[in-house]
Tab-separated table of C-alpha atoms in Angstrom:
chain	number	residue	atom	x	y	z
A	523	UNK	CA	5.483	24.870	-3.284
A	524	UNK	CA	2.583	22.434	-2.868
A	525	UNK	CA	0.223	24.202	-5.206
A	526	UNK	CA	-0.953	26.475	-2.385
A	527	UNK	CA	-1.831	30.016	-3.255
A	528	UNK	CA	-1.860	33.105	-1.073
A	529	UNK	CA	-5.475	32.622	-0.034
A	530	UNK	CA	-4.903	29.055	1.091
A	531	UNK	CA	-1.818	30.028	3.101
A	532	UNK	CA	-3.750	32.828	4.826
A	533	UNK	CA	-6.576	30.452	5.724
A	534	UNK	CA	-4.088	27.952	7.170
A	535	UNK	CA	-2.358	30.714	9.157
A	536	UNK	CA	-5.675	31.911	10.597
A	537	UNK	CA	-6.661	28.363	11.579
A	538	UNK	CA	-3.295	27.791	13.256
A	539	UNK	CA	-3.655	31.058	15.181
A	540	UNK	CA	-7.143	30.048	16.322
A	541	UNK	CA	-6.017	26.601	17.463
A	542	UNK	CA	-2.708	27.513	19.109
A	543	UNK	CA	-3.114	31.217	19.820
A	544	UNK	CA	-0.788	34.019	18.808
A	545	UNK	CA	1.480	33.515	21.841
A	546	UNK	CA	2.309	29.900	20.971
A	547	UNK	CA	2.806	30.534	17.265
A	548	UNK	CA	6.615	31.021	17.467
A	549	UNK	CA	6.960	27.796	19.451
A	550	UNK	CA	4.847	25.894	16.932
A	551	UNK	CA	6.897	27.308	14.060
A	552	UNK	CA	10.159	26.406	15.782
A	553	UNK	CA	9.014	22.853	16.461
A	554	UNK	CA	7.844	22.476	12.866
A	555	UNK	CA	11.195	23.775	11.584
A	556	UNK	CA	13.137	21.368	13.803
A	557	UNK	CA	10.977	18.482	12.653
A	558	UNK	CA	11.510	19.283	8.981
A	559	UNK	CA	15.246	19.730	9.561
A	560	UNK	CA	15.498	16.329	11.265
A	561	UNK	CA	13.457	14.688	8.505
A	562	UNK	CA	15.704	16.119	5.781
A	563	UNK	CA	18.790	15.061	7.752
A	564	UNK	CA	17.467	11.503	8.021
A	565	UNK	CA	16.649	11.318	4.322
A	566	UNK	CA	20.098	12.632	3.385
A	567	UNK	CA	21.815	10.141	5.711
A	568	UNK	CA	19.782	7.275	4.239
A	569	UNK	CA	20.707	8.355	0.703
A	570	UNK	CA	24.389	8.567	1.658
A	571	UNK	CA	24.261	5.090	3.193
A	572	UNK	CA	22.662	3.706	0.047
A	573	UNK	CA	25.238	5.391	-2.201
A	574	UNK	CA	28.125	4.127	-0.062
A	575	UNK	CA	26.741	0.599	-0.069
A	576	UNK	CA	26.181	0.345	3.686
A	577	UNK	CA	22.650	-0.887	3.155
A	578	UNK	CA	22.542	-4.586	2.354
A	579	UNK	CA	19.993	-5.947	-0.037
A	580	UNK	CA	17.721	-8.729	1.098
A	581	UNK	CA	19.463	-12.020	0.541
A	582	UNK	CA	17.878	-14.892	-1.312
A	583	UNK	CA	18.086	-16.965	1.876
A	584	UNK	CA	15.538	-14.721	3.584
A	585	UNK	CA	13.170	-15.127	0.662
A	586	UNK	CA	13.612	-18.913	0.622
A	587	UNK	CA	12.953	-19.172	4.367
A	588	UNK	CA	9.585	-17.472	3.930
A	589	UNK	CA	8.667	-19.771	1.050
A	590	UNK	CA	9.708	-22.946	2.883
A	591	UNK	CA	8.284	-21.860	6.293
């Protein structure tokens, strides 16, 4: 995944349990999952907008205004 092995994942899990406690772990996991889901959704929507041409490129007028201003 990110070059993390089993030992690294276990260390991270233990640290998370120490910081948040075992009772809050499902809530932390759920919040992390929702965050990742929303991030992926935003990236996909941005890619779709770019492919459909809804995103306008910077015009030359904007660049000239900065040079002249």
